[in-house]
PDB file of C-alpha atoms in Angstrom:
ATOM      1  CA  GLY W1060      65.660 248.175  64.752  1.00  0.00           C
ATOM      2  CA  LEU W1061      69.100 249.150  65.867  1.00  0.00           C
ATOM      3  CA  CYS W1062      70.117 245.366  65.575  1.00  0.00           C
ATOM      4  CA  PRO W1063      68.275 243.588  62.804  1.00  0.00           C
ATOM      5  CA  THR W1064      68.497 239.956  61.885  1.00  0.00           C
ATOM      6  CA  HIS W1065      71.060 239.316  59.535  1.00  0.00           C
ATOM      7  CA  LYS W1066      69.521 237.615  56.437  1.00  0.00           C
ATOM      8  CA  ASN W1067      71.940 235.674  53.933  1.00  0.00           C
ATOM      9  CA  PRO W1068      74.855 237.633  54.618  1.00  0.00           C
ATOM     10  CA  PRO W1069      78.059 237.198  52.415  1.00  0.00           C
ATOM     11  CA  GLN W1070      80.619 234.663  53.537  1.00  0.00           C
ATOM     12  CA  SER W1071      83.812 235.723  55.183  1.00  0.00           C
ATOM     13  CA  PRO W1072      86.574 236.122  52.725  1.00  0.00           C
ATOM     14  CA  PHE W1073      88.308 233.552  54.621  1.00  0.00           C
ATOM     15  CA  TYR W1074      85.764 230.894  53.512  1.00  0.00           C
ATOM     16  CA  LYS W1075      85.781 231.827  50.020  1.00  0.00           C
ATOM     17  CA  GLY W1076      89.034 229.946  49.253  1.00  0.00           C
ATOM     18  CA  GLY W1077      88.181 226.831  50.777  1.00  0.00           C
ATOM     19  CA  SER W1078      85.949 224.574  52.926  1.00  0.00           C
ATOM     20  CA  ASN W1079      84.897 225.657  56.437  1.00  0.00           C
ATOM     21  CA  VAL W1080      87.002 223.403  58.869  1.00  0.00           C
ATOM     22  CA  GLY W1081      83.780 223.250  61.143  1.00  0.00           C
ATOM     23  CA  SER W1082      81.252 222.297  58.675  1.00  0.00           C
ATOM     24  CA  PRO W1083      81.474 218.574  58.931  1.00  0.00           C
ATOM     25  CA  LEU W1084      80.777 218.688  62.563  1.00  0.00           C
ATOM     26  CA  LEU W1085      77.687 220.461  62.033  1.00  0.00           C
ATOM     27  CA  LYS W1086      76.536 218.144  59.195  1.00  0.00           C
ATOM     28  CA  ARG W1087      76.971 214.776  61.525  1.00  0.00           C
ATOM     29  CA  GLY W1088      74.325 216.236  63.823  1.00  0.00           C
ATOM     30  CA  VAL W1089      72.474 214.856  66.579  1.00  0.00           C
ATOM     31  CA  GLY W1090      72.826 211.171  66.808  1.00  0.00           C
ATOM     32  CA  ALA W1091      76.158 210.985  64.882  1.00  0.00           C
ATOM     33  CA  LYS W1092      78.877 208.488  66.550  1.00  0.00           C
ATOM     34  CA  SER W1093      81.660 209.690  68.598  1.00  0.00           C
ATOM     35  CA  PRO W1094      85.104 209.357  67.189  1.00  0.00           C
ATOM     36  CA  GLU W1095      85.494 206.192  69.061  1.00  0.00           C
ATOM     37  CA  GLY W1096      82.145 205.046  67.813  1.00  0.00           C
ATOM     38  CA  ALA W1097      80.808 204.370  71.441  1.00  0.00           C
ATOM     39  CA  SER W1098      77.593 206.315  71.586  1.00  0.00           C
ATOM     40  CA  PRO W1099      75.410 208.548  69.744  1.00  0.00           C
ATOM     41  CA  LEU W1100      75.265 212.447  70.478  1.00  0.00           C
ATOM     42  CA  PHE W1101      71.982 213.071  71.970  1.00  0.00           C
ATOM     43  CA  GLY W1102      72.657 216.128  73.308  1.00  0.00           C
ATOM     44  CA  GLY W1103      74.161 219.485  71.679  1.00  0.00           C
ATOM     45  CA  ASP W1104      76.984 220.109  74.406  1.00  0.00           C
ATOM     46  CA  PHE W1105      79.548 217.847  72.823  1.00  0.00           C
ATOM     47  CA  ILE W1106      78.829 219.310  69.232  1.00  0.00           C
ATOM     48  CA  LYS W1107      78.990 222.887  70.702  1.00  0.00           C
ATOM     49  CA  GLN W1108      82.329 221.728  72.196  1.00  0.00           C
ATOM     50  CA  ARG W1109      83.662 220.616  68.970  1.00  0.00           C
ATOM     51  CA  VAL W1110      82.498 223.437  66.957  1.00  0.00           C
ATOM     52  CA  SER W1111      84.305 226.031  69.306  1.00  0.00           C
ATOM     53  CA  TYR W1112      87.564 223.819  69.074  1.00  0.00           C
ATOM     54  CA  PHE W1113      87.421 223.813  65.317  1.00  0.00           C
ATOM     55  CA  ASN W1114      86.524 227.656  65.514  1.00  0.00           C
ATOM     56  CA  SER W1115      89.722 227.995  67.656  1.00  0.00           C
ATOM     57  CA  LEU W1116      91.877 226.129  65.027  1.00  0.00           C
ATOM     58  CA  ASN W1117      90.452 228.427  62.404  1.00  0.00           C
ATOM     59  CA  ALA W1118      91.729 231.381  64.467  1.00  0.00           C
ATOM     60  CA  LEU W1119      95.002 229.725  64.810  1.00  0.00           C
ATOM     61  CA  LYS W1120      95.058 229.246  61.210  1.00  0.00           C
ATOM     62  CA  GLN W1121      94.582 232.889  60.421  1.00  0.00           C
ATOM     63  CA  PHE W1122      97.472 233.483  62.748  1.00  0.00           C
ATOM     64  CA  LEU W1123      99.720 231.352  60.544  1.00  0.00           C
ATOM     65  CA  ARG W1124      98.431 233.219  57.412  1.00  0.00           C
ATOM     66  CA  LEU W1125      99.319 236.565  59.066  1.00  0.00           C
ATOM     67  CA  TYR W1126     102.671 235.234  60.164  1.00  0.00           C
ATOM     68  CA  ALA W1127     103.270 233.798  56.633  1.00  0.00           C
ATOM     69  CA  GLY W1128     102.668 237.580  55.366  1.00  0.00           C
ATOM     70  CA  GLU W1129      99.314 237.006  53.915  1.00  0.00           C
ATOM     71  CA  PRO W1130      97.052 240.324  54.076  1.00  0.00           C
ATOM     72  CA  ILE W1131      94.346 238.838  55.967  1.00  0.00           C
ATOM     73  CA  ARG W1132      91.667 241.283  56.939  1.00  0.00           C
ATOM     74  CA  ILE W1133      91.455 241.806  60.790  1.00  0.00           C
ATOM     75  CA  GLU W1134      89.011 243.862  62.674  1.00  0.00           C
ATOM     76  CA  ALA W1135      89.541 244.996  66.135  1.00  0.00           C
ATOM     77  CA  TYR W1136      87.053 246.271  68.640  1.00  0.00           C
ATOM     78  CA  ASP W1137      87.636 248.123  71.629  1.00  0.00           C
ATOM     79  CA  ILE W1138      85.144 249.881  74.255  1.00  0.00           C
ATOM     80  CA  SER W1139      85.996 253.363  76.143  1.00  0.00           C
ATOM     81  CA  ASN W1140      84.026 254.685  78.866  1.00  0.00           C
ATOM     82  CA  ILE W1141      83.939 256.105  82.289  1.00  0.00           C
ATOM     83  CA  HIS W1142      81.444 254.305  84.356  1.00  0.00           C
ATOM     84  CA  GLY W1143      79.123 253.996  81.270  1.00  0.00           C
ATOM     85  CA  VAL W1144      79.201 257.577  80.684  1.00  0.00           C
ATOM     86  CA  TRP W1145      79.900 258.942  77.017  1.00  0.00           C
ATOM     87  CA  ALA W1146      80.329 255.227  76.167  1.00  0.00           C
ATOM     88  CA  THR W1147      81.847 254.583  72.592  1.00  0.00           C
ATOM     89  CA  GLY W1148      82.793 251.491  70.655  1.00  0.00           C
ATOM     90  CA  SER W1149      85.708 251.426  67.858  1.00  0.00           C
ATOM     91  CA  MET W1150      86.175 249.112  64.801  1.00  0.00           C
ATOM     92  CA  ILE W1151      89.483 249.408  63.130  1.00  0.00           C
ATOM     93  CA  VAL W1152      91.015 247.305  60.194  1.00  0.00           C
ATOM     94  CA  PHE W1153      94.044 246.064  59.409  1.00  0.00           C
ATOM     95  CA  TYR W1154      95.034 244.040  56.291  1.00  0.00           C
ATOM     96  CA  GLY W1155      98.131 242.017  57.630  1.00  0.00           C
ATOM     97  CA  ASP W1156     100.338 244.689  59.327  1.00  0.00           C
ATOM     98  CA  LYS W1157      98.722 247.686  57.433  1.00  0.00           C
ATOM     99  CA  ALA W1158      96.206 249.995  58.832  1.00  0.00           C
ATOM    100  CA  GLN W1159      93.159 250.725  56.536  1.00  0.00           C
ATOM    101  CA  LYS W1160      92.089 253.971  58.247  1.00  0.00           C
ATOM    102  CA  SER W1161      89.371 254.137  55.505  1.00  0.00           C
ATOM    103  CA  ASP W1162      87.618 251.234  56.965  1.00  0.00           C
ATOM    104  CA  TYR W1163      87.609 252.509  60.477  1.00  0.00           C
ATOM    105  CA  ARG W1164      84.224 253.079  62.081  1.00  0.00           C
ATOM    106  CA  ARG W1165      83.048 254.342  65.321  1.00  0.00           C
ATOM    107  CA  PHE W1166      79.945 253.597  67.379  1.00  0.00           C
ATOM    108  CA  LYS W1167      78.088 255.721  70.186  1.00  0.00           C
ATOM    109  CA  ILE W1168      76.567 253.258  72.379  1.00  0.00           C
ATOM    110  CA  LYS W1169      72.741 253.445  72.508  1.00  0.00           C
ATOM    111  CA  THR W1170      71.073 250.401  74.289  1.00  0.00           C
ATOM    112  CA  VAL W1171      73.550 249.823  77.342  1.00  0.00           C
ATOM    113  CA  ALA W1172      73.268 251.723  80.426  1.00  0.00           C
ATOM    114  CA  GLY W1173      76.164 251.648  83.058  1.00  0.00           C
ATOM    115  CA  ALA W1174      79.659 250.200  82.796  1.00  0.00           C
ATOM    116  CA  ASN W1175      78.935 247.014  80.958  1.00  0.00           C
ATOM    117  CA  ASP W1176      81.660 246.261  78.457  1.00  0.00           C
ATOM    118  CA  VAL W1177      80.491 242.768  77.595  1.00  0.00           C
ATOM    119  CA  ALA W1178      76.867 244.288  76.366  1.00  0.00           C
ATOM    120  CA  MET W1179      78.408 246.989  74.734  1.00  0.00           C
ATOM    121  CA  ILE W1180      80.780 244.683  72.734  1.00  0.00           C
ATOM    122  CA  LYS W1181      77.518 242.502  72.001  1.00  0.00           C
ATOM    123  CA  GLU W1182      75.917 246.046  70.707  1.00  0.00           C
ATOM    124  CA  VAL W1183      78.824 247.020  68.512  1.00  0.00           C
ATOM    125  CA  LEU W1184      79.233 243.741  66.767  1.00  0.00           C
ATOM    126  CA  CYS W1185      75.588 243.590  66.151  1.00  0.00           C
ATOM    127  CA  ARG W1186      75.428 246.916  64.545  1.00  0.00           C
ATOM    128  CA  ARG W1187      78.346 246.157  62.547  1.00  0.00           C
ATOM    129  CA  PHE W1188      76.974 242.902  61.028  1.00  0.00           C
ATOM    130  CA  GLY W1189      74.020 245.169  60.143  1.00  0.00           C
ATOM    131  CA  HIS W1190      76.048 246.510  57.181  1.00  0.00           C
ATOM    132  CA  PRO W1191      76.933 243.508  54.945  1.00  0.00           C
ATOM    133  CA  GLU W1192      78.141 245.955  52.459  1.00  0.00           C
ATOM    134  CA  TRP W1193      81.284 246.160  54.685  1.00  0.00           C
ATOM    135  CA  PRO W1194      83.928 243.528  53.794  1.00  0.00           C
ATOM    136  CA  TYR W1195      83.730 240.736  56.347  1.00  0.00           C
ATOM    137  CA  PRO W1196      86.959 239.833  58.289  1.00  0.00           C
ATOM    138  CA  ASP W1197      89.056 236.865  58.145  1.00  0.00           C
ATOM    139  CA  LEU W1198      89.697 237.351  61.980  1.00  0.00           C
ATOM    140  CA  ILE W1199      88.279 239.341  64.614  1.00  0.00           C
ATOM    141  CA  LEU W1200      90.282 240.671  67.675  1.00  0.00           C
ATOM    142  CA  ILE W1201      88.192 241.890  70.709  1.00  0.00           C
ATOM    143  CA  ASP W1202      89.761 243.789  73.502  1.00  0.00           C
ATOM    144  CA  GLY W1203      88.891 241.894  76.747  1.00  0.00           C
ATOM    145  CA  GLY W1204      88.815 238.225  77.900  1.00  0.00           C
ATOM    146  CA  LYS W1205      86.507 235.333  78.266  1.00  0.00           C
ATOM    147  CA  ALA W1206      83.093 237.395  78.661  1.00  0.00           C
ATOM    148  CA  GLN W1207      83.971 239.708  75.990  1.00  0.00           C
ATOM    149  CA  LEU W1208      84.653 237.217  73.530  1.00  0.00           C
ATOM    150  CA  ALA W1209      81.655 235.158  74.506  1.00  0.00           C
ATOM    151  CA  ALA W1210      79.335 238.127  73.889  1.00  0.00           C
ATOM    152  CA  GLY W1211      81.267 238.819  70.494  1.00  0.00           C
ATOM    153  CA  ASN W1212      80.574 235.095  69.529  1.00  0.00           C
ATOM    154  CA  LEU W1213      76.937 235.045  70.074  1.00  0.00           C
ATOM    155  CA  GLU W1214      76.771 237.755  67.276  1.00  0.00           C
ATOM    156  CA  ILE W1215      79.026 236.304  64.970  1.00  0.00           C
ATOM    157  CA  LYS W1216      77.100 233.109  65.091  1.00  0.00           C
ATOM    158  CA  LYS W1217      73.813 234.953  64.031  1.00  0.00           C
ATOM    159  CA  LEU W1218      75.496 235.370  60.637  1.00  0.00           C
ATOM    160  CA  GLY W1219      75.319 231.601  59.944  1.00  0.00           C
ATOM    161  CA  ASN W1220      78.986 231.417  59.283  1.00  0.00           C
ATOM    162  CA  PHE W1221      82.120 231.096  61.624  1.00  0.00           C
ATOM    163  CA  ILE W1222      84.379 234.169  61.431  1.00  0.00           C
ATOM    164  CA  PRO W1223      87.125 233.374  64.010  1.00  0.00           C
ATOM    165  CA  ALA W1224      87.418 235.576  66.951  1.00  0.00           C
ATOM    166  CA  VAL W1225      90.018 235.781  69.846  1.00  0.00           C
ATOM    167  CA  ALA W1226      90.040 238.344  72.840  1.00  0.00           C
ATOM    168  CA  LEU W1227      93.311 240.149  73.824  1.00  0.00           C
ATOM    169  CA  ALA W1228      93.324 241.105  77.517  1.00  0.00           C
ATOM    170  CA  LYS W1229      95.522 244.145  78.199  1.00  0.00           C
ATOM    171  CA  ARG W1230      96.704 243.568  81.658  1.00  0.00           C
ATOM    172  CA  GLU W1231      97.536 239.823  81.226  1.00  0.00           C
ATOM    173  CA  GLU W1232      98.595 240.184  77.757  1.00  0.00           C
ATOM    174  CA  LYS W1233      96.960 236.994  76.914  1.00  0.00           C
ATOM    175  CA  ILE W1234      94.947 235.802  73.817  1.00  0.00           C
ATOM    176  CA  TYR W1235      91.569 233.823  74.571  1.00  0.00           C
ATOM    177  CA  THR W1236      90.089 231.443  72.037  1.00  0.00           C
ATOM    178  CA  GLU W1237      86.753 230.195  71.982  1.00  0.00           C
ATOM    179  CA  TYR W1238      87.709 226.743  73.032  1.00  0.00           C
ATOM    180  CA  GLY W1239      87.214 226.238  76.758  1.00  0.00           C
ATOM    181  CA  GLY W1240      88.166 229.743  77.383  1.00  0.00           C
ATOM    182  CA  LYS W1241      91.792 228.577  76.795  1.00  0.00           C
ATOM    183  CA  SER W1242      94.565 231.338  76.745  1.00  0.00           C
ATOM    184  CA  LEU W1243      97.965 231.941  75.175  1.00  0.00           C
ATOM    185  CA  LYS W1244     100.383 234.270  76.365  1.00  0.00           C
ATOM    186  CA  LEU W1245     101.302 236.897  73.817  1.00  0.00           C
ATOM    187  CA  SER W1246     104.880 236.372  74.502  1.00  0.00           C
ATOM    188  CA  ALA W1247     104.543 232.647  73.338  1.00  0.00           C
ATOM    189  CA  LEU W1248     103.626 233.817  69.825  1.00  0.00           C
ATOM    190  CA  PRO W1249     106.655 234.616  67.227  1.00  0.00           C
ATOM    191  CA  SER W1250     107.882 238.057  68.100  1.00  0.00           C
ATOM    192  CA  SER W1251     106.732 239.528  64.621  1.00  0.00           C
ATOM    193  CA  LEU W1252     103.149 238.242  65.298  1.00  0.00           C
ATOM    194  CA  GLY W1253     102.923 239.486  68.956  1.00  0.00           C
ATOM    195  CA  LEU W1254     103.899 242.862  67.848  1.00  0.00           C
ATOM    196  CA  ILE W1255     101.295 242.952  65.010  1.00  0.00           C
ATOM    197  CA  PHE W1256      98.690 241.998  67.517  1.00  0.00           C
ATOM    198  CA  GLN W1257      99.830 244.712  70.373  1.00  0.00           C
ATOM    199  CA  ALA W1258      99.930 247.392  67.443  1.00  0.00           C
ATOM    200  CA  ILE W1259      96.213 246.393  66.488  1.00  0.00           C
ATOM    201  CA  ARG W1260      95.127 246.271  70.107  1.00  0.00           C
ATOM    202  CA  ASN W1261      96.837 249.554  70.967  1.00  0.00           C
ATOM    203  CA  GLU W1262      95.295 251.384  67.695  1.00  0.00           C
ATOM    204  CA  ALA W1263      91.678 250.192  68.362  1.00  0.00           C
ATOM    205  CA  HIS W1264      92.370 251.727  72.108  1.00  0.00           C
ATOM    206  CA  ARG W1265      93.451 254.825  70.475  1.00  0.00           C
ATOM    207  CA  PHE W1266      90.669 255.230  68.260  1.00  0.00           C
ATOM    208  CA  ALA W1267      88.170 254.572  70.860  1.00  0.00           C
ATOM    209  CA  ILE W1268      89.608 257.086  73.445  1.00  0.00           C
ATOM    210  CA  PHE W1269      89.864 259.609  70.581  1.00  0.00           C
ATOM    211  CA  TYR W1270      86.061 259.228  69.887  1.00  0.00           C
ATOM    212  CA  TYR W1271      85.105 259.093  73.799  1.00  0.00           C
ATOM    213  CA  ARG W1272      87.270 262.624  74.155  1.00  0.00           C
ATOM    214  CA  HIS W1273      85.191 264.026  71.401  1.00  0.00           C
ATOM    215  CA  LEU W1274      81.860 263.256  72.583  1.00  0.00           C
ATOM    216  CA  HIS W1275      83.126 264.350  76.252  1.00  0.00           C
ATOM    217  CA  GLU W1276      84.260 267.667  74.824  1.00  0.00           C
ATOM    218  CA  LYS W1277      81.223 267.897  72.873  1.00  0.00           C
ATOM    219  CA  THR W1278      78.994 267.467  75.909  1.00  0.00           C
ATOM    220  CA  LEU W1279      80.829 269.925  77.808  1.00  0.00           C
ATOM    221  CA  LYS W1280      80.440 272.643  75.180  1.00  0.00           C
ATOM    222  CA  LEU W1281      76.808 272.240  75.218  1.00  0.00           C
ATOM    223  CA  LYS W1282      76.704 272.678  78.864  1.00  0.00           C
ATOM    224  CA  ARG W1283      78.510 275.975  78.750  1.00  0.00           C
ATOM    225  CA  LYS W1284      76.284 277.463  76.223  1.00  0.00           C
ATOM    226  CA  LYS W1285      73.326 276.533  78.468  1.00  0.00           C
TER     227      LYS W1285
END
């Protein structure tokens, strides 16, 4: 199908160099004691909350690596459409602060009707992870807010590993992490780091708009011929 189940995908490069920060939480499982030793965890909500917390820490760890000048692989995703028409998605790639245009990919939305950016992000990430031959990222940056981030994380978690993801809202200039929908003002980051995230976000938007306009013009030309 369009979004096949991902079987035994390669691990993100982030996890090749060390242990997964979140893995001990999963190993403890249902029935494990809380940090205070007060009661067993019979439900999954508390485990999910702690996993999302450590996934957010993983994202912040990537921020620090980027700030230190390490060339981590960042994939950024953006959606472009007008009322759901000629909807497109873009994937751009940066290694550190350098764009890797040979790794850029574009997606014509196929399964979503109408203006639904959340569902479109989910489709784009589903299709992206259908290509395990493409190197997996250390960090994913999604254009949008809490809803877009939640949709993206649904696809990321199907992989069986934990690639950290954050969402960057254009108007608010805030970065959202997975844990509790917490946000961080872009201006609160070191200026060099904030500028990198802005550059990546703007490039993803530029690339998505470029493909959208291409499809729009192509459609108009076909109509004129008729």
